[in-house]
Tab-separated table of C-alpha atoms in Angstrom:
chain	number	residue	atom	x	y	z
A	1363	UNK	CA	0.590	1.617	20.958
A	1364	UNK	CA	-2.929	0.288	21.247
A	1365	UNK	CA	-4.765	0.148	17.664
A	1366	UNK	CA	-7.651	2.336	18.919
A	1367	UNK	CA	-5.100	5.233	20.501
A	1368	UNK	CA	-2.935	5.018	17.057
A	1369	UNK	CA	-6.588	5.539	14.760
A	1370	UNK	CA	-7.227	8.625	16.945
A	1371	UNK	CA	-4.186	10.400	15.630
A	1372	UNK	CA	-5.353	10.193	11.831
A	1373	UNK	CA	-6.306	13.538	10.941
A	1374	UNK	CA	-8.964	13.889	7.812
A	1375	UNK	CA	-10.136	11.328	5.654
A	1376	UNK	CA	-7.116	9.093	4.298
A	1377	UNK	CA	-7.065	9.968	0.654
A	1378	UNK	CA	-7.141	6.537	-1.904
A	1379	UNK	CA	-5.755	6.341	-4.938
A	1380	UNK	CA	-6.707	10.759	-5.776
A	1381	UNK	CA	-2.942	12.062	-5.355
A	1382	UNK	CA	-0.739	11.916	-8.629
A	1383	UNK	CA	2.522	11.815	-7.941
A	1384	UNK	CA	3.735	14.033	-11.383
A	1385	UNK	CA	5.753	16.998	-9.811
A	1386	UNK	CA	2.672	20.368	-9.920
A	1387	UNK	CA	0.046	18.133	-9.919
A	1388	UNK	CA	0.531	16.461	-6.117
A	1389	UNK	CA	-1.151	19.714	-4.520
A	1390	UNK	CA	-4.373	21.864	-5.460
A	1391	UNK	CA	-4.110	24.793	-5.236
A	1392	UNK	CA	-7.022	27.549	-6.312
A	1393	UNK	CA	-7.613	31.227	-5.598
A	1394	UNK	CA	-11.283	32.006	-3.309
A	1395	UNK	CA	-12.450	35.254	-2.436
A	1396	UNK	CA	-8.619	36.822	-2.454
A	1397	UNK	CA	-7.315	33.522	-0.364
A	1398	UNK	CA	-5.118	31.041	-1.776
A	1399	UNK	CA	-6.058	27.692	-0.512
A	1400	UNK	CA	-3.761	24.603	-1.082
A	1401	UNK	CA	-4.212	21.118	-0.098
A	1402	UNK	CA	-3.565	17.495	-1.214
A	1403	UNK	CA	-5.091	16.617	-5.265
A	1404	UNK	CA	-7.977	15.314	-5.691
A	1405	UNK	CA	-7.683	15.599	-9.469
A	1406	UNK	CA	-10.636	14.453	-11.374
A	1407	UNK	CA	-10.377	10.944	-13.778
A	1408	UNK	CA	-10.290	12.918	-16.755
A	1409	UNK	CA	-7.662	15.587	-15.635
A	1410	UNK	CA	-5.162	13.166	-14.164
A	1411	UNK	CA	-5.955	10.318	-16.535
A	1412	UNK	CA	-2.681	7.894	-16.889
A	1413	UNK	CA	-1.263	9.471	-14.327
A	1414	UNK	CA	0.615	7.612	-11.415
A	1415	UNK	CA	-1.030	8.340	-8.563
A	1416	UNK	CA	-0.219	7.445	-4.359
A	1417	UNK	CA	-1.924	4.442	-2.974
A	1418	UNK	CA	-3.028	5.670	0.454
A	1419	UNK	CA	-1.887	8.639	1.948
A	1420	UNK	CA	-2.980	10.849	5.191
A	1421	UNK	CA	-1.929	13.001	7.551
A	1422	UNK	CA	-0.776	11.659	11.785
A	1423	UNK	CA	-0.724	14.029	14.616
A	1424	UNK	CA	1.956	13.074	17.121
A	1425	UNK	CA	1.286	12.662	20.562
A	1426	UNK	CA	2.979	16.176	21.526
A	1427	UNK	CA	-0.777	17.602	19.807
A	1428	UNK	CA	1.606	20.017	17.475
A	1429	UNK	CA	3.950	18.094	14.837
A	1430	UNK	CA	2.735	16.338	12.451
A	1431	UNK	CA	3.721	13.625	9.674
A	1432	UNK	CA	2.884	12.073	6.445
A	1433	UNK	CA	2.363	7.882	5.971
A	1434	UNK	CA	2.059	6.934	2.848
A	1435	UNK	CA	1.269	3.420	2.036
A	1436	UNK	CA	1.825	1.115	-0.524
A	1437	UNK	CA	0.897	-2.353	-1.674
A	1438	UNK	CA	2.463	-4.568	-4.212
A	1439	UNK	CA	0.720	-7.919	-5.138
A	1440	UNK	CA	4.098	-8.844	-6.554
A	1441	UNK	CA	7.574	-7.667	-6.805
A	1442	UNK	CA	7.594	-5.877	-10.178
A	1443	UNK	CA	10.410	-6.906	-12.844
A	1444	UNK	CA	11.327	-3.792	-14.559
A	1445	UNK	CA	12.167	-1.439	-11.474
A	1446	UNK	CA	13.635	-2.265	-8.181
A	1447	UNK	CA	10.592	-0.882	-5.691
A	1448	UNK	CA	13.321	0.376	-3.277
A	1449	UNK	CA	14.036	2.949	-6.147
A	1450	UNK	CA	10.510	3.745	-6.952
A	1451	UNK	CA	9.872	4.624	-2.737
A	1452	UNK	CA	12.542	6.681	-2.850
A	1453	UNK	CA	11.232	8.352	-5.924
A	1454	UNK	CA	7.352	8.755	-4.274
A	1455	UNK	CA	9.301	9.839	-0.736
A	1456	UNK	CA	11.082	12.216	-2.354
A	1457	UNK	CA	7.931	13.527	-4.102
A	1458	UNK	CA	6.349	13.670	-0.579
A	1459	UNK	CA	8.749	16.320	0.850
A	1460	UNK	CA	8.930	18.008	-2.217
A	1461	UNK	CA	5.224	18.461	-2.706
A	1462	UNK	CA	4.996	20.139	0.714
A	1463	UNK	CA	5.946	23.730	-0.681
A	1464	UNK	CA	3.025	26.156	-0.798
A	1465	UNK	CA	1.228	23.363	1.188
A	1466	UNK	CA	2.596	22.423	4.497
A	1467	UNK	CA	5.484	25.103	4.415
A	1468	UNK	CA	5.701	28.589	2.533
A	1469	UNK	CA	8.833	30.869	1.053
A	1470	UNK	CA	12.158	29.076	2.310
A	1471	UNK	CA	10.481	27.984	6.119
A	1472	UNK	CA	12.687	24.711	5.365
A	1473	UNK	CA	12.419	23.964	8.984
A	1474	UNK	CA	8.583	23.421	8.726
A	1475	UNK	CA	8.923	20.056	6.587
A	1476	UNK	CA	7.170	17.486	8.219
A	1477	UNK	CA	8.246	14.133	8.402
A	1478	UNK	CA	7.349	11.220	5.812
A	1479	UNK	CA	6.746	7.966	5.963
A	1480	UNK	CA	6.408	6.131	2.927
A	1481	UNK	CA	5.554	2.066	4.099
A	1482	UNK	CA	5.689	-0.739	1.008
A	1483	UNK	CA	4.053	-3.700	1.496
A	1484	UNK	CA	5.174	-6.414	-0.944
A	1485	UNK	CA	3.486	-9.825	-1.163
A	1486	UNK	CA	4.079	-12.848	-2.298
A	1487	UNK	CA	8.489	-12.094	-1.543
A	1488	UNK	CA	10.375	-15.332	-0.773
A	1489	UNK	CA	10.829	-14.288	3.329
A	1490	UNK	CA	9.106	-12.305	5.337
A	1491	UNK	CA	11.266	-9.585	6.078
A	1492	UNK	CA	11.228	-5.579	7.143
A	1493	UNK	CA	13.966	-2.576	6.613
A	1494	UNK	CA	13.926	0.475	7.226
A	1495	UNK	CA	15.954	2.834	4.769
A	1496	UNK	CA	16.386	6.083	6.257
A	1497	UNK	CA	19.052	8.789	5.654
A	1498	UNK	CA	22.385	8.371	7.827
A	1499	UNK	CA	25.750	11.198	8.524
A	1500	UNK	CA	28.545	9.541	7.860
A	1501	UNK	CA	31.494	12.517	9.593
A	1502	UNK	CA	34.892	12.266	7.465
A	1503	UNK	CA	36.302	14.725	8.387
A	1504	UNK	CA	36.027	17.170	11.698
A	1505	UNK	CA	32.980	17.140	14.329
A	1506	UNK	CA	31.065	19.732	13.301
A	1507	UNK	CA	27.478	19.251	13.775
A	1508	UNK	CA	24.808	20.370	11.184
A	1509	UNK	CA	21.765	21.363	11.791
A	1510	UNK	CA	18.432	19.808	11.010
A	1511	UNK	CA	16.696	16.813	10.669
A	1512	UNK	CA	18.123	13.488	9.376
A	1513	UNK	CA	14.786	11.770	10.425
A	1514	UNK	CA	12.876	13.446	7.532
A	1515	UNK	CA	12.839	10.679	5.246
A	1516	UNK	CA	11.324	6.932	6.193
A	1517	UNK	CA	10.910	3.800	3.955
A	1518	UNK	CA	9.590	1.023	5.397
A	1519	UNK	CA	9.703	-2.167	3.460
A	1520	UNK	CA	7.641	-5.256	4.564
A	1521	UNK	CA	7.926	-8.585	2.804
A	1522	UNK	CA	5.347	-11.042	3.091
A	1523	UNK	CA	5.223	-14.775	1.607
A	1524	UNK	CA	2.310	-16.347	1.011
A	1525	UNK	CA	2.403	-18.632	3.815
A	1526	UNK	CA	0.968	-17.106	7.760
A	1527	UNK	CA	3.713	-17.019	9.629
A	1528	UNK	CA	2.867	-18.848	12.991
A	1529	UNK	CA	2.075	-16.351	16.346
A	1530	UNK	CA	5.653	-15.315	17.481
A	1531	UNK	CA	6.570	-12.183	18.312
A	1532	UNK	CA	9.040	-11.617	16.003
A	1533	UNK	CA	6.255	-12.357	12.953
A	1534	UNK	CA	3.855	-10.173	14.988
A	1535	UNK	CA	2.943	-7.453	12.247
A	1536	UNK	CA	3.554	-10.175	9.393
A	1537	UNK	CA	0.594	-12.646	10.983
A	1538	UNK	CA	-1.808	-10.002	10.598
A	1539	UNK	CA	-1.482	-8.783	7.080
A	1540	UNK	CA	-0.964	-12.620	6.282
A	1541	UNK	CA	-4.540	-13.087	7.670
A	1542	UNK	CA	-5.611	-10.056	6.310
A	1543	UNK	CA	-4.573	-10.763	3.081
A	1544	UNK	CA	-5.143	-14.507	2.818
A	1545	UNK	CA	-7.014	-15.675	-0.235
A	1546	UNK	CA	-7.550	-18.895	1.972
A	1547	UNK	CA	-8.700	-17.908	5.137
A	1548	UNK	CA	-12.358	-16.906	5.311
A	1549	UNK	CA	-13.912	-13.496	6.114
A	1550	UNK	CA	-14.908	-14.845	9.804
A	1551	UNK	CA	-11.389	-17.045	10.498
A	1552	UNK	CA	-9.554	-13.264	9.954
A	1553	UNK	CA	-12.124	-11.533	11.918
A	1554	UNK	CA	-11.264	-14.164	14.863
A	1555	UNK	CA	-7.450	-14.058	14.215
A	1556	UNK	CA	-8.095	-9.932	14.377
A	1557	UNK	CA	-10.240	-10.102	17.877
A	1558	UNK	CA	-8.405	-12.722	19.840
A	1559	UNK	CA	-4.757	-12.380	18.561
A	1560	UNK	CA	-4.698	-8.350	18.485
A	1561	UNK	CA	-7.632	-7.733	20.672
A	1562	UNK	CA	-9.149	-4.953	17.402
A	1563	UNK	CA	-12.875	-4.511	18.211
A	1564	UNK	CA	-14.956	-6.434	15.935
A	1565	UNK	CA	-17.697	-3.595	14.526
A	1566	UNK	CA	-20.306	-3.760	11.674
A	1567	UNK	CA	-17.834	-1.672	9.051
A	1568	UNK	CA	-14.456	-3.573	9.645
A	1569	UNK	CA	-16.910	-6.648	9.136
A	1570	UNK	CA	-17.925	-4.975	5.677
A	1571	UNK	CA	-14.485	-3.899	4.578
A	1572	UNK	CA	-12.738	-7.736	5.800
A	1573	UNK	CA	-15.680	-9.279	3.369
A	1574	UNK	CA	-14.610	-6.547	0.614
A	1575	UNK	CA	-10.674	-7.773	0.817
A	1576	UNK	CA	-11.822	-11.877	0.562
A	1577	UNK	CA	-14.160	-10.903	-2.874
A	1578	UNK	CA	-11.524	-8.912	-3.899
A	1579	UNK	CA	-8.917	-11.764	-3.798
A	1580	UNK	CA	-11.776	-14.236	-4.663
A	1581	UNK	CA	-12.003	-12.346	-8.008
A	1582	UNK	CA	-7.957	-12.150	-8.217
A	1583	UNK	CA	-8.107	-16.494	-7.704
A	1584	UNK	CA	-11.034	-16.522	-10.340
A	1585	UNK	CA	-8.675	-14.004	-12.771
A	1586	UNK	CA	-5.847	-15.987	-12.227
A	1587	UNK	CA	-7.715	-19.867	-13.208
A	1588	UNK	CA	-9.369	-17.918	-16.538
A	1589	UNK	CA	-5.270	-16.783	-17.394
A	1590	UNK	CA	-4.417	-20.754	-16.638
A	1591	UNK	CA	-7.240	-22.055	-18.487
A	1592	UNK	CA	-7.043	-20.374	-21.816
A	1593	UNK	CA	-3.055	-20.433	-22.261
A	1594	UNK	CA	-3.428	-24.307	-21.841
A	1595	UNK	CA	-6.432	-24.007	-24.251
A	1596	UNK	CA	-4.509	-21.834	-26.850
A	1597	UNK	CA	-1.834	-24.745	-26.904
A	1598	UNK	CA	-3.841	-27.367	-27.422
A	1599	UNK	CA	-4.621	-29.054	-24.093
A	1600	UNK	CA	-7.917	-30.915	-24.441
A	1601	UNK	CA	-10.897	-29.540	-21.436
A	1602	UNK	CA	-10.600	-33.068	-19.760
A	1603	UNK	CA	-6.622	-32.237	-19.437
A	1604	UNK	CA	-6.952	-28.572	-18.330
A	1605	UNK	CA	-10.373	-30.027	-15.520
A	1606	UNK	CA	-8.156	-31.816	-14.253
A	1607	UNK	CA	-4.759	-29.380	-13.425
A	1608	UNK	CA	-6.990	-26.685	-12.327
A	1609	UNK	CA	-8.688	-28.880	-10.358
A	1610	UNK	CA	-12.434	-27.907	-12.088
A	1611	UNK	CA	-15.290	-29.790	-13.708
A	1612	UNK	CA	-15.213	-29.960	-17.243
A	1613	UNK	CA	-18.300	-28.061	-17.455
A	1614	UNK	CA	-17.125	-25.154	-15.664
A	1615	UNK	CA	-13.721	-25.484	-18.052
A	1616	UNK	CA	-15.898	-25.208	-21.095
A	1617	UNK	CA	-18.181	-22.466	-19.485
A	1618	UNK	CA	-14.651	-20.276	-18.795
A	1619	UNK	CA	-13.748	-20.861	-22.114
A	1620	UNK	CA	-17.013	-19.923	-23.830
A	1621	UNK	CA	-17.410	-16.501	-21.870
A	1622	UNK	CA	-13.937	-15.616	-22.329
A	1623	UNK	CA	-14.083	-15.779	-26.370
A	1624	UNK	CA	-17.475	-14.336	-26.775
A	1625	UNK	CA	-15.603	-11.121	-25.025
A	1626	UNK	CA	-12.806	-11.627	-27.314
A	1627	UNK	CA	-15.368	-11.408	-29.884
């Protein structure tokens, strides 16, 4: 599907990081002028402080103009150590279909769940790779058919190294979220990559929100040197040895080293 038909079916505002995931907390509901209205959290900081809450998550109208489903997306910098993620998606999924009672369906209307998407992108994996875990009716015995929807629940796991892959078709999806999330590659050298490769109109806002993602993993790089820099400090590398590993003047060693222990203090 062309980029600019897909955007047109995003209904609303995606919602960022507002939806906690805690089961009776996932919708709002609140009573006005006899009417009960119900929609997606948007809990306040204090309220849903601690809370885990979804990374993106919005609403696509199909192309019939009636159904509708649910994407919810998800990012991981890197794959986590105490949890398999595979088990976490199908924990937020399942809190997706859940959390559509009162909200998207009423009573027992079981037929009216819509369909959900939940799509993990992991960086920084070892391939790049993409499954899709989805449920599946295995007949043993008879060939009786049951109705209703298998299709209701959708994970979609991408794996992305932290190499871009080279323009094949097979690495077509992979390329661009490489690019896009490239702590190498400037603002401009994605924006070309974005306009020539996947022919994505180049406007004034994707320009502003491309420049957002290269600080952002500017600051991540800068993060990750000050981690580097004071571990080797704590165990006793001189700033001459520690220069020249992180590949930094010995000024700007002593400078990290100085800010970072006046915060301490």
């Amino acid at each position: 599907m062309d980029p600019q038909e897909a955007v047109s079916y995003i209904e609303g505002d995606p919602l960022s990081s507002v939806i906690p995931i805690e089961p009776g907390l996932t919708n709002a509901m609140k009573d006005k002028d006899g009417q009960r209205i119900v929609g997606m959290n948007t809990e306040n900081a204090e309220i849903a402080e601690g809370l885990i809450r979804f990374d993106i998550i919005f609403y696509v109208r199909m192309k019939d103009g009636v159904s509708q489903i649910i994407v919810n997306l998800e990012a991981q910098k890197d794959g986590p150590v105490h949890y398999h993620v595979l088990n976490r998606a199908i924990f937020y999924i399942s809190r997706l279909v859940s959390s559509q009672k009162e909200r998207d369906f009423t009573g027992t209307n079981y037929n009216d769940i819509k369909r959900v998407f939940s799509i993990w992108v992991c960086m920084n994996m070892d391939e790049n790779s993409m499954d899709q875990v989805h449920l599946t009716d295995d007949k043993f015995l008879g060939t009786y058919r049951w109705e209703g929807r298998i299709d209701l629940l959708n994970i979609v796991l991408i794996g992305i190294t932290g190499k871009i892959p080279e323009h094949d078709e097979r690495y077509e999806l992979h390329r661009l979220l490489s690019a896009l999330l490239s702590k190498e590659l400037s603002a401009d050298e994605k924006l070309e990559i974005m306009k020539s490769e996947y022919s994505i109109p180049i406007d004034y806002k994707l320009r502003k929100d491309v420049s957002a993602v290269c600080n952002l993993g500017e600051g991540i790089r800068y993060e990750e040197n000050v981690k580097v820099v004071m571990n080797m400090h704590k165990e006793g590398y001189s700033t001459e040895q520690i220069a020249k590993i992180v590949e930094k003047t010995v000024e700007e060693v002593e400078a990290i080293i100085k800010k970072k222990e006046l915060v301490l203090v």
